[in-house]
Short mmCIF file of C-alpha atoms in Angstrom, two decimals:
data_model
loop_
_atom_site.label_atom_id
_atom_site.label_comp_id
_atom_site.label_asym_id
_atom_site.label_seq_id
_atom_site.Cartn_x
_atom_site.Cartn_y
_atom_site.Cartn_z
CA MET W 1 156.95 27.05 -184.56
CA LYS W 2 155.50 25.18 -187.54
CA ALA W 3 157.31 22.23 -189.07
CA ASP W 4 157.54 24.05 -192.42
CA SER W 5 158.79 27.29 -190.89
CA PRO W 6 161.82 28.57 -192.82
CA LYS W 7 165.16 28.66 -191.08
CA ILE W 8 166.55 32.14 -191.62
CA VAL W 9 169.97 33.51 -190.67
CA VAL W 10 170.32 37.29 -190.50
CA VAL W 11 173.89 38.51 -190.82
CA GLY W 12 174.11 41.85 -189.01
CA ALA W 13 172.02 43.37 -186.23
CA GLY W 14 171.75 46.88 -187.65
CA ILE W 15 168.33 48.46 -187.69
CA GLY W 16 167.40 46.86 -191.03
CA GLY W 17 168.32 43.37 -189.85
CA LEU W 18 166.57 43.91 -186.53
CA ALA W 19 163.38 45.14 -188.18
CA ALA W 20 163.36 42.13 -190.51
CA ALA W 21 164.20 39.66 -187.73
CA LEU W 22 161.33 40.95 -185.63
CA ARG W 23 158.81 40.68 -188.43
CA LEU W 24 160.05 37.22 -189.46
CA ALA W 25 160.03 35.89 -185.91
CA HIS W 26 156.52 37.24 -185.47
CA GLN W 27 155.49 35.25 -188.56
CA GLY W 28 156.77 32.08 -186.87
CA CYS W 29 160.08 31.75 -188.70
CA ASN W 30 163.13 30.15 -187.11
CA VAL W 31 165.37 33.23 -186.94
CA THR W 32 169.05 33.40 -185.95
CA VAL W 33 170.88 36.76 -185.93
CA LEU W 34 174.68 36.91 -186.10
CA ASP W 35 176.65 40.08 -185.43
CA MET W 36 180.37 40.80 -185.15
CA HIS W 37 179.79 43.41 -182.45
CA SER W 38 178.86 42.95 -178.79
CA ALA W 39 175.41 44.55 -178.94
CA PRO W 40 172.64 45.24 -181.47
CA GLY W 41 172.39 48.43 -183.49
CA GLY W 42 175.13 48.43 -186.13
CA LYS W 43 175.83 52.08 -186.91
CA MET W 44 173.37 52.93 -184.15
CA ARG W 45 176.22 52.42 -181.72
CA THR W 46 177.33 53.89 -178.41
CA VAL W 47 180.65 54.48 -176.68
CA ALA W 48 181.23 54.56 -172.93
CA SER W 49 181.78 57.82 -171.05
CA ASP W 50 181.78 59.07 -167.44
CA ALA W 51 178.23 60.32 -168.05
CA GLY W 52 176.97 57.03 -169.51
CA PRO W 53 176.77 55.59 -173.02
CA VAL W 54 177.05 58.27 -175.71
CA ASP W 55 175.30 57.93 -179.06
CA ALA W 56 178.04 57.67 -181.70
CA GLY W 57 175.81 57.23 -184.75
CA PRO W 58 172.27 58.39 -185.50
CA THR W 59 171.00 60.76 -182.83
CA VAL W 60 167.24 61.17 -183.47
CA LEU W 61 164.22 59.68 -185.24
CA THR W 62 162.41 61.18 -188.18
CA MET W 63 159.47 59.68 -190.13
CA ARG W 64 157.93 58.33 -186.94
CA PRO W 65 155.12 56.45 -188.79
CA VAL W 66 157.74 54.02 -190.13
CA PHE W 67 158.48 52.86 -186.56
CA GLU W 68 154.89 52.92 -185.46
CA GLY W 69 154.16 50.70 -188.43
CA LEU W 70 156.90 48.24 -187.48
CA PHE W 71 155.54 47.86 -183.95
CA ALA W 72 151.92 47.65 -185.15
CA ASP W 73 152.83 44.88 -187.60
CA VAL W 74 153.96 42.71 -184.67
CA ASP W 75 150.93 43.61 -182.49
CA GLU W 76 152.80 46.10 -180.34
CA VAL W 77 152.52 49.83 -179.67
CA LEU W 78 155.67 51.92 -180.00
CA SER W 79 154.86 54.14 -177.02
CA ASP W 80 154.48 51.10 -174.76
CA HIS W 81 158.17 50.35 -175.17
CA LEU W 82 159.97 53.63 -175.90
CA THR W 83 159.60 57.24 -174.83
CA LEU W 84 160.00 59.53 -177.81
CA GLU W 85 160.52 63.17 -176.97
CA PRO W 86 159.70 65.69 -179.71
CA LEU W 87 162.29 68.38 -180.38
CA THR W 88 160.77 71.85 -180.27
CA THR W 89 163.83 73.17 -182.05
CA LEU W 90 164.81 70.90 -184.91
CA ALA W 91 168.27 72.45 -185.13
CA ARG W 92 170.10 75.63 -184.14
CA HIS W 93 172.51 77.08 -186.73
CA TYR W 94 175.49 79.39 -186.24
CA TRP W 95 177.58 81.24 -188.80
CA ASP W 96 180.85 82.87 -187.86
CA ASP W 97 179.51 86.29 -188.81
CA GLY W 98 177.39 86.08 -185.68
CA THR W 99 174.15 84.97 -187.37
CA MET W 100 172.03 82.42 -185.47
CA LEU W 101 168.91 80.71 -186.78
CA ASP W 102 166.59 78.14 -185.20
CA LEU W 103 164.42 75.91 -187.34
CA ASP W 104 161.50 74.71 -185.25
CA ALA W 105 158.93 71.94 -185.27
CA ASP W 106 156.28 74.64 -185.65
CA PRO W 107 156.44 75.71 -189.32
CA ALA W 108 155.05 79.13 -188.54
CA GLN W 109 157.80 79.72 -185.98
CA SER W 110 160.48 78.61 -188.47
CA LEU W 111 159.08 81.03 -191.03
CA ALA W 112 159.05 83.82 -188.43
CA ASN W 113 162.65 83.04 -187.47
CA VAL W 114 163.89 83.09 -191.07
CA THR W 115 162.04 86.34 -191.72
CA ALA W 116 163.39 88.00 -188.58
CA THR W 117 166.98 86.89 -189.31
CA PHE W 118 167.23 87.29 -193.08
CA GLY W 119 164.32 89.58 -194.03
CA PRO W 120 160.84 89.32 -195.56
CA LYS W 121 162.07 88.24 -199.01
CA ALA W 122 164.04 85.38 -197.45
CA GLY W 123 160.89 84.38 -195.56
CA GLN W 124 159.00 84.13 -198.83
CA GLU W 125 161.79 82.10 -200.39
CA PHE W 126 161.83 79.75 -197.39
CA ALA W 127 158.07 79.25 -197.58
CA ALA W 128 158.31 78.47 -201.32
CA PHE W 129 161.20 76.04 -200.77
CA SER W 130 159.36 74.28 -197.94
CA ALA W 131 156.28 73.88 -200.16
CA ARG W 132 158.50 72.39 -202.89
CA ALA W 133 160.08 69.94 -200.44
CA LYS W 134 156.66 68.83 -199.18
CA ARG W 135 155.34 68.36 -202.70
CA LEU W 136 158.30 66.23 -203.66
CA PHE W 137 158.15 64.16 -200.48
CA ASP W 138 154.41 63.51 -200.80
CA ALA W 139 154.80 62.56 -204.47
CA PHE W 140 157.73 60.16 -204.14
CA ASP W 141 157.26 58.64 -200.69
CA ALA W 142 155.04 55.79 -201.96
CA PRO W 143 156.53 55.02 -205.41
CA MET W 144 160.14 55.27 -204.25
CA MET W 145 160.69 54.83 -200.50
CA ARG W 146 157.77 52.54 -199.65
CA THR W 147 157.99 50.24 -202.66
CA PRO W 148 160.17 47.11 -202.51
CA GLU W 149 161.77 47.91 -205.86
CA PRO W 150 161.95 51.39 -207.43
CA ASP W 151 160.09 51.33 -210.72
CA GLN W 152 161.02 53.99 -213.29
CA TRP W 153 157.69 53.52 -215.08
CA ALA W 154 155.79 54.04 -211.82
CA ILE W 155 157.77 57.22 -211.21
CA THR W 156 157.06 58.35 -214.76
CA LYS W 157 153.33 57.76 -214.27
CA THR W 158 153.44 59.78 -211.05
CA VAL W 159 155.03 62.69 -212.89
CA LEU W 160 152.63 62.40 -215.83
CA ARG W 161 149.71 62.63 -213.44
CA GLN W 162 151.27 65.71 -211.87
CA PRO W 163 153.17 67.58 -214.58
CA GLY W 164 154.01 70.33 -212.14
CA LEU W 165 156.41 67.94 -210.47
CA ILE W 166 158.88 68.33 -213.29
CA PRO W 167 159.90 71.90 -212.48
CA ALA W 168 159.74 71.05 -208.77
CA MET W 169 162.22 68.20 -209.31
CA ALA W 170 164.58 70.48 -211.28
CA PRO W 171 165.91 67.35 -213.03
CA HIS W 172 168.88 69.09 -214.66
CA ARG W 173 170.08 70.81 -211.48
CA THR W 174 172.10 69.71 -208.54
CA LEU W 175 170.80 70.42 -205.06
CA ALA W 176 173.29 73.27 -204.78
CA GLY W 177 172.08 74.67 -208.10
CA LEU W 178 168.47 74.54 -206.97
CA LEU W 179 169.30 76.22 -203.66
CA GLN W 180 171.27 78.97 -205.36
CA HIS W 181 168.19 79.62 -207.48
CA SER W 182 165.84 79.40 -204.47
CA PHE W 183 167.68 81.65 -201.98
CA ARG W 184 169.39 84.95 -202.56
CA ASP W 185 171.20 84.69 -199.22
CA PRO W 186 174.05 82.15 -199.54
CA ARG W 187 173.73 81.23 -195.86
CA LEU W 188 170.29 79.70 -196.41
CA ALA W 189 171.56 77.86 -199.45
CA GLN W 190 174.41 76.52 -197.34
CA LEU W 191 172.01 75.46 -194.60
CA PHE W 192 169.75 73.38 -196.83
CA GLY W 193 172.68 72.07 -198.84
CA ARG W 194 173.82 70.12 -195.78
CA TYR W 195 170.82 67.84 -196.16
CA ALA W 196 172.66 66.06 -198.98
CA THR W 197 175.14 64.87 -196.32
CA TYR W 198 172.26 63.08 -194.54
CA VAL W 199 172.59 60.43 -197.28
CA GLY W 200 176.32 60.77 -197.75
CA GLY W 201 176.46 63.19 -200.65
CA SER W 202 177.66 66.60 -201.71
CA PRO W 203 175.06 69.23 -202.62
CA TYR W 204 177.24 70.06 -205.63
CA ALA W 205 176.80 66.56 -207.09
CA SER W 206 173.52 65.28 -205.60
CA PRO W 207 170.26 65.74 -207.55
CA ALA W 208 167.92 68.58 -206.68
CA ILE W 209 165.18 66.13 -205.69
CA LEU W 210 167.04 65.60 -202.40
CA ALA W 211 165.37 68.85 -201.31
CA LEU W 212 162.59 66.53 -200.08
CA ILE W 213 164.82 65.55 -197.11
CA TRP W 214 163.91 68.87 -195.51
CA GLN W 215 160.28 67.77 -195.42
CA ALA W 216 161.24 64.49 -193.71
CA GLU W 217 162.77 66.57 -190.93
CA ALA W 218 160.18 69.37 -190.96
CA GLN W 219 157.35 66.92 -190.19
CA GLY W 220 158.93 66.06 -186.84
CA VAL W 221 162.09 65.00 -185.03
CA TRP W 222 162.16 62.89 -181.87
CA SER W 223 164.92 61.92 -179.46
CA VAL W 224 164.70 58.53 -177.76
CA LYS W 225 164.81 58.67 -173.99
CA GLY W 226 167.91 56.82 -172.88
CA GLY W 227 169.59 57.17 -176.28
CA MET W 228 169.11 55.75 -179.74
CA HIS W 229 170.56 52.40 -178.73
CA GLN W 230 167.33 51.87 -176.78
CA LEU W 231 165.51 51.48 -180.08
CA ALA W 232 167.87 48.72 -181.23
CA GLN W 233 167.77 46.93 -177.89
CA THR W 234 163.97 47.11 -177.75
CA ILE W 235 163.52 45.63 -181.24
CA ALA W 236 166.07 42.91 -180.49
CA GLY W 237 164.24 42.10 -177.25
CA LEU W 238 160.87 41.83 -179.00
CA ALA W 239 162.41 39.53 -181.62
CA GLN W 240 163.90 37.35 -178.89
CA ALA W 241 160.53 37.17 -177.15
CA ARG W 242 159.17 35.70 -180.39
CA GLY W 243 161.86 33.04 -180.55
CA ALA W 244 164.72 34.73 -182.44
CA THR W 245 168.22 33.78 -181.29
CA PHE W 246 171.04 36.32 -181.23
CA HIS W 247 174.76 35.53 -181.36
CA TYR W 248 176.99 38.58 -180.72
CA ASN W 249 180.76 38.71 -181.17
CA THR W 250 180.19 36.25 -183.99
CA PRO W 251 181.36 37.61 -187.33
CA ALA W 252 180.26 35.80 -190.47
CA THR W 253 183.23 34.54 -192.47
CA ARG W 254 181.42 33.01 -195.42
CA ILE W 255 177.93 32.66 -196.82
CA THR W 256 177.74 29.08 -198.02
CA ARG W 257 176.08 27.68 -201.10
CA GLN W 258 175.13 24.19 -202.28
CA ASN W 259 173.61 23.10 -205.57
CA GLY W 260 173.28 26.73 -206.64
CA ARG W 261 171.33 27.79 -203.57
CA ILE W 262 172.41 29.57 -200.39
CA ASN W 263 172.39 27.10 -197.51
CA GLY W 264 173.89 28.85 -194.49
CA VAL W 265 176.56 31.00 -192.89
CA GLN W 266 180.00 29.97 -191.70
CA THR W 267 181.55 31.55 -188.63
CA ALA W 268 184.64 30.86 -186.54
CA THR W 269 182.46 28.95 -184.10
CA GLY W 270 180.68 26.79 -186.62
CA HIS W 271 178.20 26.61 -189.49
CA PHE W 272 174.64 27.97 -189.18
CA PRO W 273 172.47 26.16 -191.73
CA ALA W 274 169.64 28.15 -193.32
CA ASP W 275 166.93 27.98 -195.90
CA MET W 276 167.42 31.69 -196.48
CA VAL W 277 170.08 34.22 -195.49
CA LEU W 278 169.48 37.94 -195.04
CA PHE W 279 172.63 40.04 -195.27
CA ASN W 280 172.43 43.27 -193.28
CA GLY W 281 175.83 44.75 -193.99
CA ASP W 282 177.48 46.88 -196.62
CA PRO W 283 176.72 45.21 -199.99
CA ARG W 284 180.33 45.90 -201.00
CA ALA W 285 181.35 43.10 -198.62
CA LEU W 286 179.56 40.66 -200.93
CA GLU W 287 180.72 42.27 -204.16
CA THR W 288 184.38 42.13 -203.12
CA GLY W 289 184.15 38.48 -202.03
CA LEU W 290 184.65 39.15 -198.32
CA LEU W 291 181.90 36.64 -197.53
CA GLY W 292 183.17 34.06 -200.00
CA GLU W 293 182.99 33.44 -203.70
CA GLY W 294 179.57 31.77 -203.33
CA ALA W 295 177.90 35.08 -202.50
CA LYS W 296 179.98 37.36 -204.74
CA ASP W 297 177.51 37.35 -207.64
CA ALA W 298 174.72 38.75 -205.47
CA VAL W 299 175.89 42.36 -205.98
CA GLN W 300 177.45 44.16 -208.92
CA PRO W 301 180.03 46.97 -208.76
CA LYS W 302 177.42 49.47 -210.00
CA HIS W 303 175.45 48.77 -206.79
CA THR W 304 178.28 49.86 -204.54
CA THR W 305 180.40 52.39 -206.46
CA PRO W 306 180.99 55.32 -206.22
CA ARG W 307 181.09 55.48 -202.44
CA SER W 308 179.24 57.87 -200.15
CA LEU W 309 180.88 60.12 -197.58
CA SER W 310 182.40 58.99 -194.32
CA ALA W 311 182.87 61.08 -191.16
CA PHE W 312 185.11 61.99 -188.27
CA VAL W 313 183.00 61.37 -185.17
CA HIS W 314 183.75 62.36 -181.60
CA ALA W 315 181.67 60.86 -178.76
CA PHE W 316 182.54 62.03 -175.24
CA ALA W 317 181.36 63.63 -171.98
CA ALA W 318 182.36 67.13 -170.91
CA VAL W 319 181.09 70.37 -169.45
CA PRO W 320 180.32 72.93 -172.21
CA ASP W 321 180.80 76.66 -171.87
CA GLY W 322 180.25 79.77 -173.91
CA VAL W 323 177.52 79.08 -176.49
CA ALA W 324 173.82 78.39 -176.10
CA LEU W 325 173.22 74.91 -177.53
CA LYS W 326 170.19 72.90 -178.54
CA HIS W 327 169.90 69.13 -178.98
CA HIS W 328 171.16 69.68 -182.54
CA THR W 329 173.48 72.60 -183.24
CA VAL W 330 175.28 73.24 -186.53
CA PHE W 331 178.40 75.42 -186.84
CA PHE W 332 178.95 76.32 -190.48
CA GLY W 333 182.28 76.55 -192.23
CA HIS W 334 183.31 79.62 -194.19
CA ASP W 335 183.07 78.18 -197.70
CA PRO W 336 180.96 75.09 -198.47
CA LYS W 337 182.54 74.83 -201.94
CA ALA W 338 185.98 74.42 -200.35
CA GLU W 339 184.70 71.74 -197.95
CA PHE W 340 183.09 69.62 -200.63
CA LYS W 341 185.95 70.10 -203.08
CA ALA W 342 188.30 68.63 -200.46
CA LEU W 343 185.96 65.72 -199.85
CA ALA W 344 185.65 65.05 -203.58
CA ASN W 345 189.47 64.91 -203.74
CA GLY W 346 189.60 62.39 -200.91
CA GLU W 347 190.99 64.90 -198.44
CA MET W 348 190.04 65.88 -194.92
CA PRO W 349 188.41 69.32 -195.20
CA THR W 350 190.07 72.17 -193.36
CA ASP W 351 187.03 74.49 -193.54
CA ALA W 352 184.23 72.16 -192.50
CA THR W 353 180.74 72.46 -191.09
CA LEU W 354 180.51 70.82 -187.64
CA TYR W 355 177.38 69.11 -186.32
CA LEU W 356 177.02 68.85 -182.55
CA CYS W 357 174.48 66.69 -180.71
CA ALA W 358 173.98 67.59 -177.05
CA GLN W 359 172.42 64.32 -175.94
CA ASP W 360 171.55 65.57 -172.43
CA HIS W 361 170.24 69.00 -173.49
CA GLY W 362 167.61 70.20 -171.05
CA ALA W 363 168.01 67.15 -168.80
CA VAL W 364 170.97 68.24 -166.64
CA ALA W 365 172.30 71.48 -165.19
CA PRO W 366 174.25 73.66 -167.65
CA ASP W 367 177.47 73.19 -165.62
CA ALA W 368 177.07 69.42 -165.32
CA LEU W 369 178.88 66.71 -167.25
CA GLN W 370 177.01 66.15 -170.52
CA ARG W 371 177.25 63.73 -173.43
CA PHE W 372 178.16 65.01 -176.89
CA GLU W 373 178.58 63.72 -180.41
CA ILE W 374 180.43 65.80 -183.00
CA ILE W 375 180.29 64.90 -186.72
CA MET W 376 182.56 66.32 -189.39
CA ASN W 377 182.19 65.05 -192.94
CA GLY W 378 185.08 62.97 -194.25
CA PRO W 379 185.95 61.16 -197.46
CA PRO W 380 185.78 57.41 -197.83
CA VAL W 381 189.24 55.93 -197.70
CA PRO W 382 191.15 52.82 -198.70
CA ARG W 383 192.61 50.77 -195.91
CA ALA W 384 195.68 52.78 -194.85
CA PRO W 385 197.65 53.77 -191.75
CA GLU W 386 195.71 56.12 -189.52
CA LYS W 387 197.21 59.61 -189.50
CA GLU W 388 194.24 61.97 -189.14
CA LYS W 389 193.49 62.04 -185.41
CA PRO W 390 195.79 64.78 -184.08
CA PRO W 391 195.22 67.35 -186.90
CA CYS W 392 191.49 66.54 -187.00
CA GLN W 393 191.08 67.10 -183.27
CA THR W 394 193.15 70.29 -183.30
CA GLN W 395 191.13 71.69 -186.18
CA ILE W 396 187.71 70.82 -184.74
CA PHE W 397 188.19 72.20 -181.23
CA LYS W 398 190.03 75.27 -182.52
CA ARG W 399 187.01 75.92 -184.73
CA PHE W 400 184.64 75.61 -181.76
CA ARG W 401 186.77 78.04 -179.76
CA ALA W 402 186.44 80.55 -182.60
CA PHE W 403 182.70 80.35 -182.11
CA GLY W 404 183.21 80.81 -178.35
CA LEU W 405 182.46 77.19 -177.37
CA THR W 406 184.80 75.18 -175.15
CA PHE W 407 184.61 71.76 -173.48
CA SER W 408 186.10 70.68 -170.17
CA PRO W 409 187.84 68.34 -170.41
CA THR W 410 188.75 68.51 -174.07
CA PRO W 411 188.31 64.96 -175.44
CA GLY W 412 191.37 62.98 -176.42
CA PRO W 413 192.09 60.77 -179.46
CA GLU W 414 190.21 57.84 -177.88
CA ALA W 415 186.94 59.77 -178.40
CA LEU W 416 187.38 59.98 -182.18
CA THR W 417 186.37 57.50 -184.85
CA THR W 418 187.90 58.22 -188.26
CA PRO W 419 186.95 56.90 -191.71
CA GLN W 420 189.57 54.15 -191.22
CA GLY W 421 187.90 53.30 -187.94
CA PHE W 422 184.51 52.97 -189.61
CA ASP W 423 186.03 50.73 -192.26
CA ALA W 424 187.19 48.41 -189.48
CA LEU W 425 183.82 48.53 -187.73
CA PHE W 426 181.89 47.86 -190.95
CA PRO W 427 184.03 45.61 -193.18
CA ALA W 428 184.53 46.46 -196.87
CA SER W 429 182.71 49.79 -196.44
CA LEU W 430 185.87 51.89 -197.00
CA GLY W 431 184.45 53.96 -194.18
CA SER W 432 181.42 55.06 -196.20
CA LEU W 433 178.52 55.37 -193.81
CA TYR W 434 175.75 55.43 -196.40
CA GLY W 435 176.71 52.76 -198.95
CA ARG W 436 176.61 53.90 -202.57
CA SER W 437 176.90 57.61 -203.32
CA PRO W 438 173.63 59.50 -204.00
CA HIS W 439 175.30 61.54 -206.75
CA GLY W 440 173.51 61.62 -210.10
CA MET W 441 169.83 61.67 -211.03
CA MET W 442 169.63 57.88 -211.38
CA ALA W 443 171.54 56.99 -208.19
CA ALA W 444 168.36 55.92 -206.38
CA PHE W 445 167.77 53.23 -209.02
CA LYS W 446 171.26 51.77 -208.70
CA ARG W 447 171.11 50.52 -205.14
CA PRO W 448 170.59 46.77 -204.76
CA THR W 449 167.13 45.64 -203.64
CA ALA W 450 166.04 42.99 -201.17
CA ARG W 451 166.11 40.12 -203.66
CA THR W 452 169.42 39.11 -205.17
CA PRO W 453 170.15 36.90 -208.20
CA LEU W 454 171.21 34.11 -205.83
CA PRO W 455 168.30 31.93 -204.62
CA GLY W 456 168.01 32.17 -200.86
CA LEU W 457 170.09 35.35 -200.37
CA TYR W 458 168.45 38.68 -199.50
CA LEU W 459 169.73 42.15 -198.57
CA CYS W 460 168.71 44.96 -196.22
CA GLY W 461 170.35 47.98 -194.60
CA GLY W 462 171.40 51.49 -195.50
CA GLY W 463 173.32 50.33 -198.58
CA THR W 464 170.18 48.74 -199.98
CA HIS W 465 167.02 50.30 -201.42
CA PRO W 466 165.48 52.65 -200.30
CA GLY W 467 168.77 53.99 -198.91
CA ALA W 468 170.57 55.45 -195.93
CA GLY W 469 169.13 56.71 -192.65
CA VAL W 470 167.33 54.97 -189.82
CA PRO W 471 163.83 55.16 -191.38
CA MET W 472 165.07 54.02 -194.79
CA ALA W 473 167.04 51.11 -193.35
CA THR W 474 163.99 50.10 -191.31
CA LEU W 475 161.90 50.11 -194.49
CA SER W 476 164.56 47.97 -196.18
CA GLY W 477 164.07 45.40 -193.42
CA GLN W 478 160.34 45.43 -194.08
CA HIS W 479 160.93 44.88 -197.81
CA ALA W 480 163.34 42.03 -197.14
CA ALA W 481 161.02 40.26 -194.68
CA ALA W 482 158.16 40.54 -197.16
CA ALA W 483 160.30 39.12 -199.97
CA ILE W 484 161.43 36.21 -197.79
CA MET W 485 157.90 35.31 -196.73
CA THR W 486 156.55 35.62 -200.27
CA ASP W 487 159.28 33.43 -201.72
CA HIS W 488 158.90 30.86 -198.96
CA ALA W 489 155.17 30.64 -199.60
CA SER W 490 155.87 30.31 -203.31
CA THR W 491 158.27 27.44 -202.63
CA LEU W 492 155.67 25.64 -200.53
CA MET W 493 152.99 26.10 -203.16
CA SER W 494 155.26 24.65 -205.86
CA ARG W 495 156.03 21.45 -203.94
CA PRO W 496 154.33 18.27 -205.18
CA THR W 497 151.10 17.58 -203.25
CA ALA W 498 149.15 14.39 -203.08
CA THR W 499 145.97 14.08 -205.21
CA ARG W 500 143.67 11.23 -206.08
CA GLY W 501 145.54 10.73 -209.32
CA GLY W 502 149.05 10.90 -207.87
CA THR W 503 150.84 14.25 -207.41
CA SER W 504 150.41 17.77 -208.69
CA THR W 505 152.38 21.01 -208.46
CA GLU W 506 150.58 24.14 -207.30
CA SER W 507 151.20 27.41 -209.06
CA ALA W 508 153.96 29.53 -207.59
CA THR W 509 152.08 32.66 -208.58
CA VAL W 510 149.62 32.03 -205.77
CA GLY W 511 152.40 32.17 -203.20
CA ARG W 512 153.94 35.30 -204.70
CA LYS W 513 150.78 37.24 -203.78
CA ARG W 514 151.43 36.64 -200.11
CA SER W 515 153.60 39.05 -198.20
CA LEU W 516 153.85 40.82 -194.88
CA SER W 517 151.74 43.88 -194.34
#
């Protein structure tokens, strides 16, 4: 490690913080990672069961090139460390009228399935919608998701070069409005409306451009052999091999500041001095002063409010019976409007869509104990006494029985994490799993970016640009690491250097051109 290597403390070992720590350690930085939990991963967490650790957060990977890029940037190959298994069926969908639809990794098969289930006209509508989603994804991947800071002028130039994007974006429509226009069958509109929940929103309030999320999934979905936590553990291990130090069960209590600049992180066990601090937590923790007054000005209320959705999440092991499942299976509620109206009112929905992940699908006998995760959308909540577990559990498993699906044994309250539980796991989040709400056409421009107004303090994670989801949070870590290295180089270049005539100061603009690949 070089004498001028920056000392960096990363607060939070979620996927964004891990991706940044690995890149920074690879660049020779002195990296320390602090996390309040006992293992890396953040929301990519597991819970114990009789069948082994159960994923209780993200369940699969999309946008595989993001992760291949992370490993390549540190001279590694993703497939040397992790086994990614492609899902032939992206998701199976059930409606209570008996309709079943599989969307597959093979686009032609998906089209055939939609046509066979809903008719030739629906097949044409599905093909047109898929083409729209691909066009939007291809157009906005680089100027929005891959860029360190979203630039409205860059977006405008993209649209001016491709005027046909304007009707594809449907700028004056919500996602639900676009889907109602795109599909005559309300079941298909309901299906693609659920993609708004991938980033914590309602299709009735999220912009139509979120249709591009379908393309992110359509281009491939992979499960990680051994569970998603293997990804977090692998990245943490590679960072440690490059000299990064990890301290678990070590919550940060305050980000410290001296002479106007961030200078470290205080914990119950002591102070960790730093040249730069990277905060990988919910930005609302800074905005509300949870990490001290010195870091409060890093984030404004507009960066964190309104809040995204939360969830009621079961993680357990049981033997299933009665319904043919895939790795991902969705059981739709009767009326999506009723579900999202309840959520908008801060209430637990009583007619909700249920998402089921069968983590061991295809790997064990049908009558063997298997690991499951169930997700039901929930509203963000203020800190309050927990009252939802019994009615939530009764409602969910009664709904599954109506579809003909049972579990033995039926999981108990210990298997359920509520919005209040997520608020405790991720301080100041109010249980929101995706940071700021995606509602409104300009929501994507209102998330905080890697650099903050406070010298030496940086952000990454799902609450930071480019947003929620494992690939997006990983990209946020890349943006943060690049900003840190650029600013460090700029600082070095601006230091006085000896010359024949005394001292001189090199231009900081030279250093600002340096960044990670």
